[in-house]
């Protein structure tokens, strides 16, 4: 194998259980986002745009859709003769199947994969977040600061800091301590789950951690403290810009709505940092004479005959005459019938909402409705009754 | 494995489309918001199971090569068979007639080496969804020598012929004086059995600017696009990775086809808007075709205008053509309000 300077390991096994029915059949990184993408597209595009072309994608939970989606990586220009994208599912050994028991364990079980490229640095990523970031800048920072490990951090509001893994640093952004979801946070720099390690050190501490039966084999909780205990230099890399964990129905909806701002924090139209995805290859969208579309993102293959406002509509969706879709996200190939009213909802792919149905939160309810097949069946009966 | 070999003759020149072919061949004229003419016949071949397609370009084929690339988007980047691009050797007086024997002769090895026994030779500009397997079946049942694909009796300049006869015609062209497959079909005096396969479904041949606009507008009819763009026989094209189209609070769109990556802030009616085009606030675009990356500023009024790629129409400009004489803004040109007033 040709030696690589930096190999990326993308953790994509997340179940995303707080996304409920959206993740019963697919892993969280495969959840549709932004009218055309899946969540993992952002991290994969960041890799390719940062010039990191060797990416191991670690899958575990419901990997079928994700595996076939990634394929040989050509959508992200990661089909490479040397390196490229490699899907790394758990595998069987003579002693039995070893599931990934934690983020660090997932990497530990794939040390062989990294070893074949003999890299100097390993970039550990998560496939759960929406953001644009040039990892090559972070790598430069890591090298300039002669760090053993660098963790990308983002400032979060103080009152939310206890929801995150917090890095306590000195004024030079050297990390002194890692606090996982602290009750009384001492800092507001949250870990983004993006790590750069010197390969030799990482190898050593992963081996050590593997022998520790008490360990939960988690990067934040177990590996970082090992570095700190031995006085290794760990740096926080401050990231400024849009970054969002879309782990709940509400946050997934919010992140979609964020794209509709006049100048969104995350610009999908920036040709210098394109977000790549598997192309559905459908004809252009058709907006009928009866349509009324404002403040929305709509993807190819849609047929819009109703009203759409402040919404994100994925490819192949049809919206019937007299229908009104407001502040909602409609995922691929869903069918919104005639005279349907939908407000503040996420409609998963392939769902058909029958004619005349209304889906809206009760007054004062801030919850976002996740439309399910059961809900649709119930509403269908209500309409016909 | 298909018995058909695909040949796309992309040498055609059409005087009526000159404004759109200054920098490109007829085969690579943009159409329907995200496609090029050639995408239709090429996708038809792929959807008919054809594994091996040779493209014979002649003029201005840089944009065509750029568009087709390795054939990956049509699933034609293959170790065995796949896509072949055969640029012509220089021959000043060479015919542009479809299936030119002298042009095919330059690459006769391709025909001799291919394992397929039949060839579909097609023009590059027919907008349709044709099953060439059906045309081949007709060809075989009636034992024709050459089968011409027609629509309502009009030739689409698409022919099915056995490879053996094609090679015979190519090699005997100096003796026979036939210049092309199309020429053989048109000549009355020979013993070849010429038949016709009628493609009954939607078909458009675009040979002039008014026809270009008319057929673009026809795409807005449900009965047309639902027959042209089917799920089981999709039209493939070069992937561009554009984001979804963004509509602002001032957007007003009616009866229009809009491709990805467009930014719509004005009013659009009965129009085709291509990938990454921009339409500014307060602008009215009616009965127009706006090609890729063209930008219409604020408060413009455009009617019956075809904007080629990368055209910029500056704020406050009014331009008006007619259905019979649409106005064409050439690729990369800039229009400003003052030019119209004077």
XYZ file of C-alpha atoms in Angstrom:
727
model
C 0.000 0.000 0.000
C 1.111 3.532 -0.677
C 1.786 5.423 2.537
C -0.781 8.064 3.448
C -0.203 11.152 5.548
C -3.646 11.084 7.078
C -6.368 8.450 7.167
C -9.930 9.336 8.208
C -12.074 6.967 10.249
C -15.748 7.867 10.040
C -17.976 6.449 12.765
C -21.297 5.734 11.071
C -22.811 3.073 13.290
C -25.047 5.429 15.240
C -28.548 4.167 15.852
C -30.108 7.589 16.348
C -32.912 6.164 18.464
C -34.300 9.623 19.241
C -35.201 9.942 15.566
C -37.774 7.197 16.147
C -39.326 5.769 12.979
C -36.775 7.565 10.770
C -34.094 5.184 12.021
C -35.922 1.878 12.421
C -34.564 0.653 9.113
C -31.531 2.877 8.535
C -28.627 4.179 10.597
C -28.653 7.823 11.621
C -25.971 8.889 9.101
C -28.254 7.640 6.312
C -31.194 9.847 7.367
C -32.188 12.253 4.559
C -31.338 15.914 5.062
C -31.577 19.198 3.174
C -33.801 18.203 0.260
C -31.304 15.920 -1.448
C -28.636 14.692 0.927
C -28.117 12.139 3.651
C -26.475 13.257 6.898
C -23.225 11.428 6.097
C -22.826 13.397 2.829
C -21.577 16.374 4.795
C -18.712 14.514 6.445
C -17.799 12.620 3.275
C -17.857 15.852 1.249
C -15.711 17.553 3.889
C -13.182 14.736 3.518
C -12.986 14.971 -0.247
C -12.960 18.790 -0.209
C -10.173 18.737 2.425
C -8.042 16.485 0.243
C -8.425 13.481 2.527
C -9.112 10.623 0.159
C -8.604 7.608 2.403
C -11.706 7.117 4.503
C -12.774 4.073 6.485
C -16.501 4.148 7.238
C -17.397 2.104 10.319
C -20.925 0.785 10.120
C -22.810 -1.407 12.530
C -26.481 -0.559 13.101
C -28.791 -1.246 10.091
C -25.965 -0.963 7.561
C -27.735 -2.130 4.380
C -28.894 1.256 3.079
C -25.704 2.968 4.192
C -23.431 0.367 2.613
C -25.184 0.428 -0.728
C -25.429 4.223 -0.595
C -21.691 4.636 -0.113
C -20.867 1.955 -2.680
C -17.353 2.504 -3.981
C -17.539 6.188 -3.062
C -17.721 7.600 -6.574
C -20.390 10.163 -5.629
C -17.798 11.860 -3.388
C -14.920 11.258 -5.770
C -13.592 8.719 -3.286
C -13.273 5.838 -5.718
C -9.481 5.833 -5.675
C -6.848 3.452 -6.871
C -4.985 3.981 -3.600
C -7.164 4.490 -0.570
C -10.615 5.795 -1.328
C -13.584 4.820 0.757
C -13.808 1.453 2.518
C -16.849 0.338 4.464
C -15.736 -1.403 7.667
C -18.504 -3.438 9.299
C -17.886 -5.596 12.390
C -16.570 -9.015 11.432
C -16.230 -12.522 12.780
C -13.059 -13.902 14.220
C -12.307 -17.466 15.253
C -13.454 -16.489 18.744
C -16.813 -15.132 17.566
C -18.483 -12.006 16.200
C -17.174 -8.852 17.814
C -19.624 -6.004 17.741
C -18.196 -2.521 18.120
C -18.652 -1.878 21.831
C -17.716 1.802 21.759
C -16.243 4.465 19.477
C -12.679 3.588 20.505
C -13.344 -0.127 20.206
C -14.631 0.357 16.662
C -11.307 1.946 15.690
C -9.359 -0.643 17.707
C -10.941 -3.481 15.763
C -9.836 -1.845 12.531
C -6.239 -1.069 13.408
C -5.228 -3.388 10.564
C -7.029 -1.164 8.093
C -5.127 1.908 9.277
C -1.823 0.050 9.529
C -1.755 -0.819 5.841
C -1.466 2.901 5.002
C 1.132 3.567 7.732
C -0.169 7.116 8.231
C 1.282 9.810 10.445
C -2.124 11.055 11.522
C -5.556 9.578 12.017
C -8.653 11.752 11.757
C -11.628 10.372 13.678
C -15.016 11.679 12.555
C -18.633 11.102 13.294
C -21.239 10.761 10.576
C -23.965 12.378 12.666
C -23.395 16.097 12.153
C -24.250 18.791 9.662
C -21.341 21.178 9.046
C -18.709 22.233 6.554
C -15.121 22.074 7.726
C -11.698 22.003 6.112
C -9.922 19.223 7.998
C -6.620 20.156 6.348
C -6.625 23.410 8.355
C -7.188 21.437 11.528
C -4.338 19.109 10.594
C -2.023 22.090 9.995
C -3.001 23.425 13.428
C -2.320 20.029 14.985
C 1.139 19.890 13.394
C 2.049 23.522 14.207
C 1.105 23.005 17.838
C 3.063 19.773 18.043
C 0.096 18.124 19.701
C -0.398 14.407 20.276
C -4.102 14.849 19.764
C -6.313 17.731 18.655
C -10.020 17.932 19.290
C -12.261 20.265 17.363
C -14.430 22.369 19.658
C -17.269 24.807 19.229
C -18.520 27.436 21.642
C -21.977 26.559 22.909
C -24.280 28.718 25.058
C -23.349 28.312 28.738
C -26.826 27.105 29.704
C -26.559 24.265 27.191
C -22.993 23.277 28.021
C -24.083 20.481 30.353
C -25.505 18.585 27.344
C -22.085 18.267 25.707
C -18.648 16.818 26.278
C -16.818 19.934 27.507
C -13.100 20.650 27.097
C -11.509 22.617 29.911
C -8.539 24.444 28.440
C -5.911 27.025 29.360
C -5.615 30.340 27.498
C -3.535 28.717 24.757
C -6.339 26.212 24.134
C -4.322 23.372 25.545
C -6.749 20.812 26.955
C -6.457 20.228 30.692
C -9.518 18.165 31.312
C -12.432 16.497 29.602
C -15.865 16.752 31.234
C -18.578 14.530 29.794
C -21.927 16.310 30.240
C -20.857 18.228 33.369
C -23.614 19.281 35.803
C -21.680 22.478 36.466
C -19.646 23.267 33.379
C -16.350 25.128 33.832
C -16.119 25.978 30.156
C -18.365 26.233 27.109
C -16.122 24.619 24.492
C -17.949 21.497 23.359
C -16.265 18.602 21.602
C -17.544 18.150 18.045
C -16.463 14.507 17.997
C -13.680 15.339 15.529
C -10.224 14.140 16.612
C -6.798 14.136 15.026
C -4.300 11.748 16.616
C -0.680 10.995 16.007
C -1.032 7.464 14.750
C 1.664 5.927 16.981
C 0.174 7.391 20.173
C -3.343 6.422 19.204
C -2.228 2.864 18.551
C -0.577 2.689 21.963
C -3.546 4.022 23.921
C -6.098 1.962 22.005
C -4.090 -1.157 22.893
C -3.992 -0.053 26.512
C -7.693 0.724 26.606
C -8.565 -2.611 25.081
C -6.969 -4.425 28.019
C -8.957 -2.401 30.534
C -12.116 -4.356 31.310
C -13.658 -1.407 33.155
C -13.453 0.820 30.076
C -16.477 1.824 28.035
C -14.099 2.149 25.045
C -15.237 5.672 24.266
C -12.937 8.352 22.843
C -14.124 11.134 25.115
C -14.520 9.146 28.294
C -11.621 6.697 28.039
C -9.008 7.520 25.416
C -8.614 11.262 25.996
C -8.030 10.752 29.770
C -5.264 8.248 28.944
C -3.469 10.932 26.934
C -4.028 13.507 29.694
C -2.834 11.208 32.479
C 0.513 10.849 30.788
C 0.809 14.594 30.298
C 0.523 14.471 26.513
C -0.115 17.711 24.710
C -3.761 17.892 23.648
C -5.054 20.911 21.778
C -8.541 22.262 21.253
C -9.142 23.449 17.691
C -11.728 26.225 17.744
C -14.294 25.885 14.973
C -16.486 28.780 13.974
C -19.437 28.247 11.725
C -22.537 26.171 11.408
C -22.482 22.829 13.226
C -25.501 20.868 14.255
C -26.140 17.487 15.790
C -29.425 16.374 14.257
C -30.116 13.692 16.826
C -33.768 14.445 17.524
C -36.833 15.011 15.368
C -36.891 18.632 16.530
C -33.225 19.324 15.782
C -33.471 17.572 12.412
C -36.440 19.762 11.546
C -34.679 22.905 12.821
C -31.538 22.193 10.807
C -33.670 21.826 7.682
C -35.454 25.100 8.430
C -32.063 26.787 8.976
C -31.322 26.215 5.272
C -34.251 28.455 4.314
C -32.780 31.642 5.798
C -31.873 34.424 3.374
C -28.197 33.873 4.258
C -28.119 30.445 5.863
C -25.311 29.494 8.235
C -24.680 26.542 5.958
C -24.609 27.574 2.321
C -25.425 24.685 -0.021
C -24.893 26.930 -3.039
C -21.157 27.440 -2.455
C -19.478 25.926 -5.515
C -16.069 25.998 -3.857
C -17.270 23.594 -1.152
C -19.906 21.456 -2.772
C -21.832 18.887 -0.824
C -21.860 15.731 -2.907
C -24.451 12.986 -2.781
C -25.683 10.059 -4.809
C -27.635 11.592 -7.651
C -31.215 10.360 -7.982
C -31.239 11.238 -11.702
C -34.758 12.536 -12.044
C -36.145 15.134 -14.442
C -36.444 18.765 -13.304
C -39.225 19.619 -10.890
C -42.555 20.707 -12.335
C -44.530 23.510 -10.733
C -48.095 23.558 -12.052
C -50.198 26.638 -12.715
C -52.041 25.935 -9.450
C -48.807 25.821 -7.420
C -47.594 28.485 -5.036
C -44.065 28.028 -3.775
C -42.222 30.410 -1.487
C -39.271 30.265 0.905
C -38.549 26.644 0.130
C -35.986 24.205 -1.180
C -37.292 21.718 -3.733
C -35.376 18.921 -5.396
C -35.632 17.339 -8.836
C -38.403 14.988 -9.853
C -41.068 16.742 -7.769
C -44.501 17.604 -9.098
C -45.993 20.492 -7.151
C -49.647 21.382 -7.685
C -50.383 22.800 -4.239
C -48.971 25.414 -1.918
C -45.541 25.049 -0.362
C -44.083 27.560 2.070
C -41.035 27.435 4.338
C -40.463 23.780 3.560
C -37.797 21.401 2.333
C -39.014 18.957 -0.317
C -36.859 15.992 -1.398
C -36.698 14.387 -4.843
C -39.678 12.649 -6.384
C -42.303 14.115 -4.045
C -45.719 15.012 -5.393
C -47.992 17.543 -3.734
C -51.613 17.593 -4.932
C -53.861 20.504 -5.804
C -55.360 22.358 -2.882
C -52.726 20.924 -0.534
C -50.772 23.215 1.732
C -47.376 22.262 3.142
C -45.976 24.730 5.636
C -42.803 24.589 7.741
C -42.360 20.922 6.954
C -39.827 18.480 5.589
C -41.060 15.983 2.999
C -38.633 13.144 2.271
C -38.046 11.288 -1.037
C -40.968 9.948 -3.060
C -43.624 10.826 -0.485
C -47.046 11.581 -1.913
C -49.079 14.419 -0.438
C -52.674 14.052 -1.592
C -55.134 16.725 -2.664
C -56.399 19.240 -0.098
C -53.991 17.966 2.544
C -52.778 20.438 5.144
C -49.435 19.750 6.781
C -47.764 22.082 9.244
C -44.580 21.645 11.280
C -44.065 18.015 10.360
C -41.520 15.626 8.948
C -42.964 13.254 6.365
C -40.602 10.293 5.891
C -39.890 8.907 2.430
C -42.407 6.792 0.519
C -45.323 7.732 2.793
C -48.629 8.564 1.138
C -50.764 11.131 2.916
C -54.330 10.573 1.699
C -56.506 13.343 0.237
C -58.136 15.787 2.607
C -56.101 14.935 5.701
C -54.858 17.597 8.129
C -51.621 17.132 10.049
C -50.893 20.063 12.338
C -49.712 20.404 15.924
C -52.318 21.437 18.476
C -52.200 25.124 19.433
C -49.312 25.884 21.722
C -47.635 22.544 21.062
C -44.026 23.103 20.104
C -43.411 19.490 19.117
C -42.686 18.602 15.525
C -44.907 15.841 14.173
C -43.128 12.843 12.750
C -45.651 11.352 10.342
C -45.820 7.561 10.506
C -47.667 4.908 8.580
C -49.874 4.312 11.668
C -50.764 7.992 11.889
C -51.631 8.023 8.204
C -53.861 4.943 8.597
C -55.655 6.518 11.520
C -56.217 9.797 9.667
C -57.425 7.934 6.606
C -60.117 6.273 8.702
C -61.063 9.604 10.300
C -61.500 11.202 6.882
C -63.640 8.399 5.480
C -65.681 8.044 8.705
C -26.300 -9.705 -23.945
C -27.809 -7.410 -26.560
C -27.355 -8.244 -30.218
C -27.433 -4.524 -31.007
C -24.450 -2.275 -31.424
C -25.223 1.430 -31.026
C -23.886 4.100 -33.354
C -24.709 7.747 -32.796
C -23.904 9.909 -35.752
C -23.336 13.322 -34.206
C -22.118 15.029 -37.365
C -25.393 16.789 -38.098
C -25.357 20.503 -38.776
C -28.640 22.389 -38.649
C -28.664 25.880 -40.064
C -31.873 26.692 -38.217
C -30.189 26.158 -34.858
C -27.090 28.189 -35.638
C -27.507 30.569 -32.697
C -27.250 27.603 -30.324
C -24.436 25.810 -32.140
C -21.721 28.446 -32.295
C -19.677 26.624 -29.647
C -21.220 23.186 -29.710
C -22.594 20.465 -31.913
C -26.329 19.896 -32.367
C -25.923 16.759 -30.212
C -24.900 18.832 -27.202
C -27.599 21.513 -27.328
C -29.055 21.825 -23.802
C -32.691 20.792 -23.463
C -35.339 20.315 -20.743
C -33.416 22.063 -17.980
C -30.700 19.519 -17.392
C -30.187 17.399 -20.504
C -28.459 17.628 -23.878
C -30.089 16.404 -27.099
C -27.819 13.356 -27.242
C -28.912 12.194 -23.765
C -32.214 11.000 -25.200
C -30.924 8.697 -27.931
C -28.007 7.547 -25.765
C -30.309 6.717 -22.841
C -32.721 5.017 -25.253
C -29.877 2.763 -26.352
C -28.833 1.948 -22.795
C -32.462 1.317 -21.801
C -32.795 -0.991 -24.807
C -29.964 -3.090 -23.394
C -27.286 -1.887 -25.815
C -23.883 -2.466 -24.152
C -21.638 -0.894 -26.731
C -22.150 2.578 -28.190
C -19.902 4.420 -30.632
C -20.252 8.160 -31.055
C -19.070 9.698 -34.332
C -18.796 13.483 -33.867
C -17.628 15.938 -36.487
C -17.863 19.625 -35.639
C -17.271 21.502 -32.381
C -17.217 18.362 -30.303
C -15.343 19.629 -27.251
C -18.573 20.229 -25.307
C -19.877 16.836 -26.417
C -16.765 15.038 -25.157
C -16.927 16.979 -21.918
C -20.549 15.972 -21.478
C -20.163 12.279 -22.287
C -16.805 11.711 -20.582
C -16.131 8.049 -19.948
C -19.829 7.224 -20.296
C -20.095 6.611 -16.570
C -23.418 8.425 -16.206
C -24.937 6.043 -18.741
C -23.298 3.049 -17.093
C -21.115 2.666 -20.171
C -17.690 2.760 -18.485
C -17.088 -0.941 -19.076
C -14.102 -3.234 -19.431
C -15.901 -5.140 -22.125
C -17.899 -3.047 -24.620
C -18.915 0.367 -23.273
C -18.571 3.790 -24.866
C -16.372 4.661 -27.833
C -15.674 8.130 -29.147
C -14.485 8.233 -32.754
C -13.483 11.733 -33.878
C -13.200 12.064 -37.666
C -10.037 12.230 -39.727
C -9.863 15.401 -41.731
C -11.930 15.148 -44.886
C -13.019 18.548 -46.178
C -15.944 17.559 -48.361
C -17.303 14.804 -46.239
C -21.072 14.389 -46.056
C -23.030 15.002 -42.849
C -25.671 12.534 -44.028
C -26.590 10.082 -41.239
C -24.526 6.925 -41.271
C -21.875 8.311 -43.638
C -19.938 5.366 -45.011
C -16.687 7.271 -45.328
C -16.881 8.352 -41.689
C -17.747 4.871 -40.480
C -15.011 3.389 -42.670
C -12.389 5.345 -40.731
C -13.222 3.172 -37.741
C -14.322 -0.014 -39.485
C -12.213 -2.075 -37.095
C -14.754 -1.254 -34.395
C -17.483 -2.973 -36.373
C -15.325 -5.931 -37.294
C -14.218 -6.517 -33.708
C -17.615 -6.141 -32.047
C -19.502 -9.344 -31.290
C -22.958 -7.856 -31.902
C -24.685 -8.850 -35.163
C -26.937 -5.834 -35.621
C -26.362 -2.110 -35.526
C -28.708 0.740 -34.680
C -27.417 3.888 -36.348
C -29.045 6.986 -34.977
C -29.038 10.709 -35.392
C -28.203 12.618 -32.236
C -31.110 14.994 -31.928
C -34.378 13.044 -31.662
C -36.229 13.712 -28.411
C -38.144 10.518 -27.663
C -38.196 7.358 -25.596
C -37.698 4.594 -28.143
C -37.185 0.871 -27.506
C -34.655 -0.246 -30.116
C -35.221 -3.898 -29.194
C -38.730 -3.522 -30.591
C -37.347 -1.968 -33.754
C -34.917 -4.890 -34.062
C -37.764 -7.388 -33.565
C -39.684 -5.721 -36.414
C -36.542 -5.780 -38.539
C -36.118 -9.525 -37.980
C -39.765 -10.552 -38.392
C -40.020 -8.890 -41.796
C -36.525 -9.848 -42.818
C -35.736 -6.273 -43.829
C -32.275 -5.262 -44.957
C -32.597 -1.821 -43.404
C -35.367 -0.720 -41.042
C -36.014 2.977 -40.694
C -37.466 4.230 -37.414
C -40.266 6.660 -38.178
C -42.817 8.729 -36.336
C -46.097 9.349 -38.172
C -44.405 8.453 -41.433
C -41.553 10.888 -40.919
C -38.024 9.512 -40.801
C -36.190 9.942 -37.488
C -32.937 9.109 -39.282
C -32.510 6.075 -37.061
C -31.791 2.786 -38.827
C -31.460 -0.858 -37.887
C -29.174 -2.888 -40.127
C -27.211 -6.110 -39.826
C -23.546 -5.573 -39.179
C -22.631 -7.772 -42.130
C -24.629 -5.617 -44.557
C -23.280 -2.424 -43.009
C -19.694 -3.571 -43.519
C -20.558 -4.654 -47.074
C -22.043 -1.222 -47.817
C -19.092 0.595 -46.271
C -16.526 -1.439 -48.163
C -18.453 -1.304 -51.442
C -19.254 2.411 -51.261
C -16.895 3.460 -54.099
C -18.514 0.963 -56.449
C -22.124 1.504 -55.335
C -21.854 5.309 -55.003
C -24.024 5.161 -51.868
C -22.706 7.716 -49.389
C -24.586 6.770 -46.235
C -27.206 4.508 -44.688
C -29.675 7.357 -44.993
C -28.757 7.639 -48.694
C -29.463 3.927 -49.327
C -32.878 4.270 -47.710
C -33.749 7.313 -49.827
C -32.567 5.877 -53.163
C -35.297 4.025 -55.046
C -33.123 1.913 -57.326
C -31.621 -1.034 -55.529
C -32.605 -4.476 -54.329
C -32.395 -3.874 -50.612
C -35.563 -4.474 -48.663
C -36.271 -1.278 -46.769
C -38.850 -1.363 -43.979
C -40.213 1.007 -41.394
C -40.730 0.762 -37.667
C -43.231 3.304 -36.426
C -42.472 4.771 -33.029
C -45.963 5.855 -31.983
C -45.165 7.573 -28.701
C -44.105 11.183 -28.162
C -41.365 12.319 -30.498
C -39.862 15.699 -31.247
C -37.385 16.719 -33.893
C -35.943 20.105 -33.259
C -34.579 21.763 -36.365
C -35.163 25.458 -35.788
C -35.234 28.029 -33.004
C -39.066 28.351 -32.991
C -39.270 24.522 -32.875
C -36.807 24.527 -29.991
C -39.034 26.888 -28.027
C -42.236 25.078 -28.972
C -40.917 21.670 -27.949
C -39.539 23.124 -24.730
C -43.002 24.504 -23.925
C -44.546 21.130 -24.796
C -42.543 19.602 -21.945
C -44.822 21.505 -19.577
C -47.762 19.358 -20.696
C -48.302 16.414 -18.410
C -49.033 14.054 -21.314
C -45.650 14.930 -22.825
C -43.268 14.804 -19.867
C -44.919 11.775 -18.328
C -44.200 9.843 -21.516
C -40.691 11.194 -22.030
C -39.512 10.842 -18.439
C -40.598 7.433 -17.220
C -39.273 5.639 -14.170
C -38.444 2.404 -15.957
C -36.706 4.073 -18.907
C -35.020 7.125 -17.389
C -33.079 9.690 -19.377
C -29.553 9.870 -18.025
C -27.290 12.890 -18.135
C -24.081 14.246 -16.673
C -24.386 14.660 -12.931
C -23.725 18.159 -11.622
C -24.151 17.976 -7.829
C -26.302 21.074 -7.646
C -28.285 21.650 -4.426
C -32.096 21.691 -4.506
C -33.681 24.785 -6.031
C -34.273 27.683 -3.702
C -37.458 29.745 -3.874
C -37.517 33.037 -1.970
C -40.504 34.724 -0.362
C -41.024 36.749 -3.550
C -40.954 33.768 -5.925
C -44.017 33.167 -8.090
C -43.828 30.160 -10.352
C -46.520 28.745 -12.530
C -46.534 25.959 -15.123
C -42.766 25.718 -15.331
C -40.009 23.179 -15.181
C -37.131 24.131 -12.905
C -33.854 22.268 -12.566
C -31.702 21.943 -9.472
C -29.450 24.619 -8.080
C -31.634 27.438 -9.414
C -32.308 30.523 -7.309
C -35.798 31.891 -7.965
C -36.813 35.282 -6.587
C -39.004 36.596 -9.383
C -41.975 35.392 -11.360
C -41.677 32.517 -13.821
C -44.473 31.412 -16.094
C -44.583 28.744 -18.857
C -40.813 28.456 -18.848
C -37.919 26.051 -18.565
C -35.222 27.071 -16.096
C -31.981 25.080 -16.087
C -29.477 24.119 -13.465
C -27.951 26.902 -11.359
C -29.846 29.706 -13.138
C -30.816 32.823 -11.176
C -33.941 34.918 -11.533
C -33.935 38.172 -9.595
C -36.614 39.831 -7.545
C -39.301 41.751 -9.428
C -38.392 40.077 -12.715
C -41.007 38.488 -14.948
C -39.985 35.567 -17.116
C -42.651 34.228 -19.421
C -42.476 31.652 -22.244
C -38.697 31.519 -21.947
C -35.940 28.948 -21.831
C -33.193 29.891 -19.387
C -30.125 27.691 -19.766
C -27.539 26.662 -17.234
C -25.975 29.318 -14.997
C -27.674 32.220 -16.757
C -28.515 35.107 -14.512
C -31.460 37.437 -14.813
C -31.138 40.485 -12.569
C -33.881 42.335 -10.728
C -36.923 43.978 -12.349
C -36.389 42.485 -15.800
C -39.150 41.479 -18.145
C -38.491 38.654 -20.603
C -40.937 37.058 -22.965
C -40.217 34.470 -25.678
C -36.483 34.640 -25.029
C -34.024 31.743 -25.130
C -31.028 32.463 -22.914
C -28.085 30.239 -23.757
C -25.637 29.259 -21.000
C -23.887 31.871 -18.860
C -25.935 34.795 -20.179
C -26.321 37.795 -17.909
C -29.334 40.064 -18.159
C -28.708 43.137 -16.038
C -31.274 44.806 -13.766
C -34.245 46.504 -15.399
C -33.839 44.967 -18.873
C -36.888 44.223 -21.013
C -36.595 41.800 -23.907
C -39.353 40.423 -26.041
C -39.486 37.926 -28.859
C -42.454 36.059 -30.272
C -43.413 32.407 -30.524
C -42.575 32.557 -34.251
C -39.361 34.489 -33.694
C -37.960 33.901 -30.249
C -35.048 36.093 -29.248
C -31.854 34.120 -28.650
C -29.206 35.493 -26.294
C -25.953 33.828 -27.241
C -23.779 31.945 -24.795
C -21.917 34.189 -22.382
C -23.481 37.420 -23.638
C -24.531 40.345 -21.439
C -27.692 42.387 -21.943
C -28.394 45.634 -20.193
C -31.379 47.942 -20.098
C -29.712 50.768 -22.050
C -29.116 48.581 -25.091
C -32.836 48.022 -25.483
C -33.946 51.622 -25.083
C -31.653 52.949 -27.807
